[in-house]
Tab-separated table of C-alpha atoms and ligand atoms in Angstrom:
chain	number	residue	atom	x	y	z
N	1	MET	CA	3.504	15.247	-47.234
N	2	PRO	CA	5.553	16.993	-44.902
N	3	LEU	CA	7.314	14.167	-42.793
N	4	LYS	CA	6.639	13.739	-38.779
N	5	LYS	CA	8.663	15.567	-37.223
N	6	LYS	CA	10.849	12.630	-34.524
N	7	ASP	CA	10.818	12.873	-31.046
N	8	ILE	CA	14.128	14.312	-31.008
N	9	ARG	CA	13.799	12.673	-26.878
N	10	ALA	CA	14.109	9.232	-28.333
N	11	LEU	CA	17.872	10.333	-29.060
N	12	THR	CA	20.633	9.697	-27.363
N	13	LYS	CA	23.293	11.851	-26.783
N	14	GLU	CA	25.544	9.974	-29.125
N	15	GLN	CA	23.085	10.368	-31.748
N	16	LEU	CA	22.639	14.338	-30.619
N	17	ARG	CA	25.903	14.648	-31.955
N	18	ASP	CA	26.061	12.268	-34.702
N	19	PHE	CA	23.615	14.857	-35.790
N	20	PHE	CA	24.961	18.105	-35.187
N	21	VAL	CA	27.668	16.761	-37.343
N	22	SER	CA	25.970	14.852	-39.800
N	23	GLN	CA	24.598	19.619	-40.506
N	24	GLY	CA	27.836	20.085	-40.568
N	25	ASP	CA	27.751	22.219	-36.746
N	26	LYS	CA	30.325	20.713	-34.398
N	27	ALA	CA	29.715	17.657	-32.151
N	28	PHE	CA	29.689	19.919	-29.243
N	29	ARG	CA	26.204	21.590	-29.902
N	30	GLY	CA	24.614	17.722	-29.674
N	31	ASN	CA	26.091	18.330	-25.921
N	32	GLN	CA	24.354	21.114	-25.170
N	33	VAL	CA	20.762	20.222	-26.434
N	34	TYR	CA	21.079	16.844	-24.950
N	35	GLU	CA	21.650	18.816	-21.836
N	36	TRP	CA	18.809	21.256	-22.361
N	37	LEU	CA	16.324	18.121	-22.695
N	38	TRP	CA	17.701	16.005	-20.127
N	39	GLY	CA	19.419	18.260	-17.046
N	40	LYS	CA	16.708	21.624	-17.408
N	41	SER	CA	13.721	19.679	-18.710
N	42	LEU	CA	12.994	22.341	-21.503
N	43	HIS	CA	10.288	21.197	-23.223
N	44	THR	CA	11.090	24.021	-26.371
N	45	PHE	CA	13.594	24.651	-29.302
N	46	ASP	CA	13.000	28.832	-28.562
N	47	ASP	CA	13.875	28.538	-24.867
N	48	MET	CA	17.278	27.478	-25.323
N	49	THR	CA	19.554	30.481	-24.927
N	50	ASN	CA	22.966	29.634	-25.782
N	51	ILE	CA	21.334	27.653	-29.029
N	52	SER	CA	21.399	30.052	-32.426
N	53	LYS	CA	18.602	30.849	-33.267
N	54	ALA	CA	18.852	29.381	-36.803
N	55	THR	CA	19.927	26.240	-35.270
N	56	ARG	CA	17.114	26.223	-32.731
N	57	GLU	CA	14.748	27.000	-36.120
N	58	MET	CA	16.333	23.980	-37.935
N	59	LEU	CA	15.696	22.003	-34.762
N	60	GLU	CA	12.151	22.914	-34.947
N	61	GLU	CA	11.582	21.986	-38.489
N	62	ASN	CA	12.849	18.754	-37.885
N	63	PHE	CA	11.619	17.637	-34.928
N	64	VAL	CA	9.219	17.748	-32.301
N	65	ILE	CA	9.515	17.470	-27.917
N	66	ASN	CA	7.153	14.737	-26.582
N	67	HIS	CA	6.891	15.495	-23.096
N	68	VAL	CA	4.101	15.092	-20.283
N	69	GLU	CA	1.852	17.343	-19.005
N	70	VAL	CA	0.076	16.969	-15.716
N	71	ASP	CA	-3.198	17.337	-16.376
N	72	SER	CA	-5.539	17.270	-12.745
N	73	MET	CA	-3.709	16.786	-8.740
N	74	GLN	CA	-5.717	16.021	-5.976
N	75	ARG	CA	-4.129	16.529	-2.901
N	76	SER	CA	-5.049	14.377	0.383
N	77	ASN	CA	-4.792	15.615	4.348
N	78	ASP	CA	-2.141	13.459	5.034
N	79	GLY	CA	-0.131	15.842	2.155
N	80	THR	CA	-0.279	13.131	-0.828
N	81	ILE	CA	-0.478	14.254	-4.147
N	82	LYS	CA	-1.929	12.248	-6.735
N	83	ASN	CA	-1.402	13.248	-10.188
N	84	GLY	CA	-3.315	12.425	-13.546
N	85	ILE	CA	-0.488	12.512	-16.289
N	86	ARG	CA	-1.416	13.556	-19.641
N	87	LEU	CA	0.778	11.668	-22.442
N	88	HIS	CA	1.848	13.031	-26.110
N	89	ASP	CA	-0.844	10.749	-27.714
N	90	GLY	CA	-3.341	12.139	-24.721
N	91	LEU	CA	-3.646	8.926	-22.270
N	92	ILE	CA	-3.338	9.306	-19.227
N	93	VAL	CA	-1.483	6.688	-16.056
N	94	GLU	CA	-1.541	8.612	-12.376
N	95	SER	CA	1.874	9.154	-10.407
N	96	VAL	CA	2.203	10.220	-6.635
N	97	LEU	CA	4.084	12.852	-4.466
N	98	ILE	CA	4.147	10.315	-0.757
N	99	PRO	CA	5.508	13.200	1.705
N	100	THR	CA	7.105	11.453	5.327
N	101	ASP	CA	8.346	14.050	8.384
N	102	THR	CA	12.183	12.820	6.475
N	103	ARG	CA	11.521	12.037	2.815
N	104	THR	CA	9.824	12.645	-0.453
N	105	THR	CA	9.093	9.532	-2.376
N	106	ALA	CA	7.389	9.202	-5.548
N	107	CYS	CA	5.279	6.627	-6.876
N	108	VAL	CA	5.294	5.981	-10.383
N	109	SER	CA	3.978	4.575	-13.531
N	110	SER	CA	4.996	2.194	-15.913
N	111	GLN	CA	2.454	1.327	-18.270
N	112	VAL	CA	-0.544	2.545	-19.547
N	113	GLY	CA	-2.839	0.298	-17.594
N	114	CYS	CA	-2.522	-3.452	-16.731
N	115	SER	CA	-1.922	-6.906	-18.296
N	116	LEU	CA	-1.772	-8.074	-15.193
N	117	ASP	CA	-5.149	-9.581	-13.238
N	118	CYS	CA	-4.529	-9.466	-9.478
N	119	LYS	CA	-8.111	-9.469	-8.357
N	120	PHE	CA	-7.102	-6.602	-5.546
N	121	CYS	CA	-6.148	-3.491	-7.505
N	122	ALA	CA	-7.713	-1.113	-9.609
N	123	THR	CA	-5.630	-0.640	-12.355
N	124	ALA	CA	-5.955	-4.507	-13.536
N	125	ARG	CA	-9.653	-3.549	-14.425
N	126	LEU	CA	-8.438	-1.016	-16.891
N	127	LYS	CA	-6.526	-3.213	-20.004
N	128	ARG	CA	-3.266	-2.504	-20.644
N	129	MET	CA	-2.833	0.164	-23.320
N	130	ARG	CA	0.673	0.890	-23.866
N	131	ASN	CA	4.155	0.164	-22.205
N	132	LEU	CA	5.168	4.554	-21.084
N	133	ASN	CA	8.252	4.723	-22.925
N	134	PRO	CA	11.467	5.845	-20.733
N	135	ASP	CA	11.308	10.066	-21.316
N	136	GLU	CA	7.269	9.011	-19.606
N	137	ILE	CA	8.875	7.838	-16.960
N	138	TYR	CA	11.545	10.500	-16.525
N	139	ASP	CA	8.760	12.663	-16.926
N	140	GLN	CA	6.922	11.723	-13.919
N	141	VAL	CA	9.638	11.512	-11.334
N	142	VAL	CA	11.008	15.269	-12.898
N	143	ALA	CA	7.117	16.424	-11.905
N	144	ILE	CA	7.199	14.692	-8.709
N	145	ASP	CA	10.604	16.643	-7.853
N	146	LYS	CA	8.941	19.889	-8.960
N	147	GLN	CA	5.786	19.349	-6.336
N	148	SER	CA	8.676	18.034	-3.624
N	149	ARG	CA	10.278	21.239	-4.010
N	150	LEU	CA	7.168	23.866	-4.148
N	151	TYR	CA	4.729	22.180	-1.612
N	152	HIS	CA	7.640	20.143	0.784
N	153	GLN	CA	10.434	22.926	0.668
N	154	ARG	CA	12.951	19.204	-0.404
N	155	LYS	CA	14.202	17.216	-3.691
N	156	LEU	CA	12.840	14.008	-4.131
N	157	SER	CA	14.236	11.400	-2.202
N	158	ASN	CA	13.027	8.616	-3.121
N	159	ILE	CA	11.071	6.849	-6.268
N	160	VAL	CA	9.079	3.492	-6.046
N	161	PHE	CA	7.728	1.576	-9.488
N	162	MET	CA	4.696	0.862	-7.740
N	163	GLY	CA	2.063	2.905	-9.951
N	164	MET	CA	-0.027	1.572	-12.761
N	165	GLY	CA	1.043	-1.308	-14.574
N	166	GLU	CA	4.142	-4.120	-14.073
N	167	PRO	CA	7.315	-2.771	-14.780
N	168	LEU	CA	9.384	-5.953	-15.891
N	169	MET	CA	6.587	-6.210	-18.396
N	170	ASN	CA	7.996	-2.901	-20.192
N	171	TYR	CA	11.201	-3.548	-18.437
N	172	ASN	CA	13.617	-1.790	-20.967
N	173	ASN	CA	12.328	1.659	-20.773
N	174	VAL	CA	12.211	0.944	-17.292
N	175	LEU	CA	15.975	0.491	-16.748
N	176	LYS	CA	16.417	3.237	-20.008
N	177	ALA	CA	14.411	5.775	-17.600
N	178	ILE	CA	16.040	4.319	-14.255
N	179	ASP	CA	19.621	5.210	-16.115
N	180	LYS	CA	18.636	8.738	-17.236
N	181	ILE	CA	16.973	9.346	-13.238
N	182	THR	CA	20.839	8.347	-11.573
N	183	SER	CA	23.183	9.251	-14.024
N	184	PRO	CA	24.239	12.941	-13.433
N	185	GLU	CA	23.047	14.312	-16.857
N	186	GLY	CA	19.794	13.293	-15.807
N	187	LEU	CA	18.522	13.834	-11.856
N	188	GLY	CA	21.731	12.123	-10.452
N	189	MET	CA	19.938	9.883	-7.718
N	190	SER	CA	21.187	7.551	-6.321
N	191	ALA	CA	19.461	3.849	-7.194
N	192	LYS	CA	19.694	2.712	-3.952
N	193	ARG	CA	16.853	5.378	-3.221
N	194	ILE	CA	14.537	3.329	-6.100
N	195	THR	CA	12.641	0.456	-5.900
N	196	LEU	CA	11.234	-1.378	-8.089
N	197	SER	CA	8.351	-3.284	-7.111
N	198	THR	CA	6.838	-6.350	-9.599
N	199	SER	CA	4.456	-9.068	-9.375
N	200	GLY	CA	7.294	-11.107	-10.015
N	201	VAL	CA	8.176	-12.375	-13.383
N	202	PRO	CA	11.285	-15.089	-13.126
N	203	LYS	CA	12.600	-15.315	-16.226
N	204	MET	CA	13.010	-10.829	-15.999
N	205	ILE	CA	14.299	-11.297	-12.012
N	206	LYS	CA	16.982	-12.798	-13.930
N	207	LYS	CA	17.914	-10.405	-16.227
N	208	MET	CA	17.776	-7.700	-13.898
N	209	ALA	CA	20.555	-9.717	-11.620
N	210	ASP	CA	22.447	-10.568	-15.334
N	211	ASP	CA	22.418	-6.930	-15.872
N	212	GLU	CA	23.591	-6.130	-12.179
N	213	VAL	CA	21.318	-3.280	-11.624
N	214	LYS	CA	21.870	-1.314	-8.631
N	215	PHE	CA	17.931	-0.245	-7.446
N	216	ASN	CA	16.351	-2.486	-5.282
N	217	LEU	CA	13.312	-5.322	-5.902
N	218	ALA	CA	9.990	-5.546	-4.215
N	219	VAL	CA	7.953	-8.586	-5.011
N	220	SER	CA	4.503	-8.412	-4.510
N	221	LEU	CA	3.960	-12.282	-3.290
N	222	HIS	CA	0.371	-11.793	-0.843
N	223	SER	CA	0.971	-15.556	-0.164
N	224	ALA	CA	3.001	-18.376	-0.388
N	225	ILE	CA	1.278	-21.231	-0.926
N	226	ASP	CA	0.645	-21.835	-4.305
N	227	GLU	CA	-3.053	-22.491	-4.586
N	228	VAL	CA	-4.060	-18.879	-2.909
N	229	ARG	CA	-1.454	-16.647	-4.581
N	230	THR	CA	-3.125	-18.124	-7.373
N	231	SER	CA	-7.123	-17.463	-6.739
N	232	ILE	CA	-5.578	-14.095	-6.239
N	233	MET	CA	-3.339	-13.131	-8.950
N	234	PRO	CA	-4.055	-15.487	-11.624
N	235	PHE	CA	-0.737	-15.380	-13.584
N	236	ASN	CA	1.222	-17.051	-10.340
N	237	ALA	CA	-0.504	-19.937	-12.734
N	238	THR	CA	2.422	-18.957	-15.522
N	239	PHE	CA	5.284	-17.824	-13.270
N	240	PRO	CA	4.283	-19.991	-10.299
N	241	LEU	CA	6.464	-19.664	-6.218
N	242	GLU	CA	8.900	-22.574	-7.605
N	243	ASP	CA	9.827	-20.548	-10.952
N	244	LEU	CA	9.046	-17.930	-8.347
N	245	ALA	CA	11.378	-19.088	-5.658
N	246	ASP	CA	14.660	-20.099	-8.316
N	247	SER	CA	14.992	-16.562	-10.025
N	248	LEU	CA	15.316	-15.043	-6.543
N	249	LYS	CA	17.638	-17.211	-4.914
N	250	TYR	CA	19.926	-16.267	-9.133
N	251	TRP	CA	19.283	-13.237	-7.462
N	252	TYR	CA	20.686	-13.262	-4.746
N	253	ALA	CA	23.287	-15.057	-6.157
N	254	LYS	CA	25.029	-12.991	-7.938
N	255	THR	CA	23.526	-9.012	-6.203
N	256	LYS	CA	24.062	-10.051	-2.575
N	257	ARG	CA	20.579	-8.249	-2.147
N	258	LYS	CA	18.021	-8.458	0.046
N	259	VAL	CA	14.520	-9.002	-1.585
N	260	THR	CA	11.400	-7.176	0.303
N	261	TYR	CA	8.264	-8.764	-0.061
N	262	GLU	CA	5.224	-6.249	-0.276
N	263	TYR	CA	2.293	-8.761	1.868
N	264	VAL	CA	-2.302	-7.854	1.654
N	265	VAL	CA	-3.257	-9.754	4.876
N	266	TRP	CA	-6.928	-9.909	3.797
N	267	ASP	CA	-9.885	-12.039	6.383
N	268	GLY	CA	-11.006	-15.449	5.072
N	269	ILE	CA	-8.577	-15.342	2.379
N	270	ASN	CA	-4.090	-16.013	4.227
N	271	ASP	CA	-5.091	-15.194	7.822
N	272	ARG	CA	-4.406	-19.160	8.083
N	273	LYS	CA	-2.133	-20.563	10.692
N	274	GLU	CA	-0.640	-21.902	7.332
N	275	ASP	CA	-0.757	-19.040	5.481
N	276	ILE	CA	1.485	-17.220	8.187
N	277	LYS	CA	3.655	-20.461	7.974
N	278	ALA	CA	3.898	-20.550	4.707
N	279	LEU	CA	5.521	-17.269	4.259
N	280	VAL	CA	8.105	-17.589	7.169
N	281	ASP	CA	9.430	-21.159	5.116
N	282	PHE	CA	9.297	-18.011	1.789
N	283	CYS	CA	11.072	-15.763	3.893
N	284	LYS	CA	13.835	-18.286	4.385
N	285	ILE	CA	14.985	-18.697	0.681
N	286	ILE	CA	16.999	-15.903	0.661
N	287	PRO	CA	17.825	-12.922	3.035
N	288	ALA	CA	13.997	-10.859	2.588
N	289	LYS	CA	12.522	-8.435	4.965
N	290	VAL	CA	8.368	-7.907	4.535
N	291	ASN	CA	6.296	-4.164	4.526
N	292	LEU	CA	2.416	-5.797	5.666
N	293	ILE	CA	0.667	-3.522	3.660
N	294	GLU	CA	-2.620	-1.874	4.719
N	295	TYR	CA	-5.319	-2.463	1.863
N	296	ASN	CA	-8.047	-0.549	0.544
N	297	PRO	CA	-10.511	-1.309	-0.466
N	298	ILE	CA	-11.535	-1.112	-4.154
N	299	ASP	CA	-14.644	-2.767	-4.987
N	300	ASP	CA	-17.570	-4.133	-2.874
N	301	GLY	CA	-16.202	-6.111	-0.492
N	302	GLU	CA	-15.197	-9.194	-1.686
N	303	PHE	CA	-11.412	-8.080	-0.071
N	304	GLN	CA	-11.471	-7.014	3.534
N	305	GLN	CA	-8.516	-6.487	5.338
N	306	ALA	CA	-8.032	-8.836	7.758
N	307	SER	CA	-8.024	-8.359	11.705
N	308	SER	CA	-5.689	-6.789	13.667
N	309	ARG	CA	-5.080	-9.626	15.392
N	310	ALA	CA	-4.367	-11.505	12.450
N	311	ILE	CA	-1.892	-9.531	11.035
N	312	ASP	CA	-0.459	-9.903	14.852
N	313	SER	CA	0.371	-13.080	14.181
N	314	TYR	CA	2.040	-12.355	11.451
N	315	ILE	CA	4.523	-9.842	13.289
N	316	SER	CA	4.974	-12.677	15.542
N	317	ASN	CA	5.221	-15.384	14.005
N	318	LEU	CA	7.897	-13.227	11.938
N	319	GLU	CA	9.356	-11.830	14.614
N	320	MET	CA	10.177	-14.775	16.366
N	321	ASN	CA	12.055	-16.086	13.217
N	322	ASP	CA	13.994	-12.590	12.708
N	323	ILE	CA	12.551	-11.648	10.017
N	324	VAL	CA	11.900	-7.486	9.402
N	325	VAL	CA	8.301	-6.748	9.121
N	326	ASN	CA	7.556	-2.980	8.475
N	327	VAL	CA	3.415	-2.395	8.238
N	328	ARG	CA	2.604	0.118	6.128
N	329	ARG	CA	-0.691	2.497	6.953
N	330	SER	CA	-1.846	3.939	3.747
N	331	ARG	CA	-1.509	7.665	2.931
N	332	GLY	CA	-3.303	9.339	0.017
N	333	LYS	CA	-6.655	6.661	0.590
N	334	ASP	CA	-8.717	9.611	0.937
N	335	ILE	CA	-8.060	11.309	-3.057
N	336	ASP	CA	-7.685	7.056	-3.699
N	337	ALA	CA	-4.336	7.732	-4.814
N	338	ALA	CA	-3.167	4.537	-2.465
N	339	CYS	CA	-1.614	1.621	-3.719
N	340	GLY	CA	-4.506	-0.583	-5.784
N	341	GLN	CA	-6.162	2.422	-5.956
N	342	LEU	CA	-4.459	3.558	-9.588
N	343	ALA	CA	-7.474	3.473	-11.986
N	344	ASN	CA	-8.131	6.982	-13.795
N	345	LYS	CA	-11.603	6.773	-11.926
N	346	SER	CA	-12.236	10.333	-13.227
A	1	SAH	N1	2.323	-3.982	-11.052
A	1	SAH	C1	4.018	-4.109	-9.471
A	1	SAH	C2	3.838	-2.873	-9.356
A	1	SAH	C3	2.119	-2.202	-9.657
A	1	SAH	S1	1.170	-2.027	-7.926
A	1	SAH	C4	3.825	-5.044	-8.644
A	1	SAH	O1	2.675	-5.896	-8.364
A	1	SAH	O2	4.133	-4.856	-7.632
A	1	SAH	C5	1.729	-1.892	-6.455
A	1	SAH	C6	1.173	-2.593	-5.224
A	1	SAH	O3	0.505	-2.202	-4.517
A	1	SAH	C7	1.860	-4.286	-5.589
A	1	SAH	O4	2.526	-4.965	-3.708
A	1	SAH	C8	0.279	-4.668	-5.093
A	1	SAH	O5	0.223	-5.345	-4.934
A	1	SAH	C9	-0.089	-3.152	-4.350
A	1	SAH	N2	-1.923	-3.368	-4.375
A	1	SAH	C10	-2.370	-3.144	-5.419
A	1	SAH	N3	-3.606	-3.451	-5.201
A	1	SAH	C11	-4.092	-3.121	-3.925
A	1	SAH	C12	-4.362	-2.941	-2.790
A	1	SAH	N4	-5.768	-2.334	-3.532
A	1	SAH	N5	-4.744	-1.980	-2.056
A	1	SAH	C13	-2.840	-2.297	-1.453
A	1	SAH	N6	-2.481	-3.001	-2.310
A	1	SAH	C14	-2.387	-2.880	-3.174
C-alpha cells in the first residue's frame, strides 16, 4: 500500500532543512523550498523554478502541499468581500475583507464552527467541527491580501480574529499562524496590527501574557453583570467575570497593554442604568476602551438592537469616566458578512 503523503507545510524550516540533508542534498535547499511555500505561497512543486526537476519529482513523491481555495466570493455594496474558503478536506470557513478609507482589514476564522454557545451569534449554531491548522489560518490572510491588492490597490493593513470560532480554544495553532504572518519569511506584518478577539477564557489570557505576545487583545464582553452575561453567553457560568477580571489584571501587569471590550447593547437585555454602571466599573479594572458594535440580526427577533437613546447613555457615561468609546458600524450586512453572521449560509 502506498504511504500517505505528508503535508510539506506542516514541517518547520529546520525540519525541511534536515529532510534535504537526509536525502544527501544541501540544507540550503530547505530554505529555498520554504521561501516558495511561505514567502511566495506556491501550491505546486513544479513552479519552484530554482529547484531541479529531479528534486521536484522527489518532493512530489513524498509530499503534498495542502492549501485552501476561495470557494465562493460575495461583494457588498460597501466594498466588503465575504469569502467561503474551502479547506483541503472540503469543509468551509468564512473570511472577510473590510475596507475603510485608511485601512483594509482581514477578519479571519480560527475554527470550523464554534464550541461556544453565544445566543446572538450565527456561528454558534454550527457545532465545532475542527480546529484550523496554522497554514489554514495563514492562507486566509494571504487570500484576503491578494483581494485587497486586486480590488483596492493596496496591501492588507490589519487582521482581526473575529471570524468563525474561538481563537483561544485553538491557541497553539493561532499563535503559530501569527508567528508566520509577522515573520519576515512570511508576510512580515506588524503584530501591532493584529487583534485577537475572545469571549474570554481566563486561563488562556494568562497564557498569552506569559507568552509575551505582541498583538492586541479584545474581549467580547456584552455585559459586566454575571447573571446577564450568562443568559446570553452561557459559558460565562464556567468562566465568570471575576475570573475574567483576574486574568485581565494579570495581562496588564505583564504586558502593560490596554484591552478593548466589544459590546452590543440590546433592547431589554443590557440597556438599564445598572448595566451601564457595571460596564463603567469593569473598565476601571485595567486600562480599557470600549467598541460599541451594531447588532446584526440573525434570528426571529429574540435580540433587538437597543434604542439610540440607550446607546447614547452608554457613550456619555463612559466618556464622563474618561473611558474611550468607539461606535462601530456594521460592514457587509447585505451579504451576511458582518460580525456574528458567519454561518456558511450558502
Ligand atoms: N469567539 C470570538 C471571535 C468571534 S466573534 C469572540 O467571541 O470574540 C467576533 C465578534 O462578533 C465578537 O465580539 C462577538 O461577540 C460579536 N458578535 C457575534 N454575533 C454578533 C451579532 N449578531 N451582531 C454583532 N456582533 C456579534
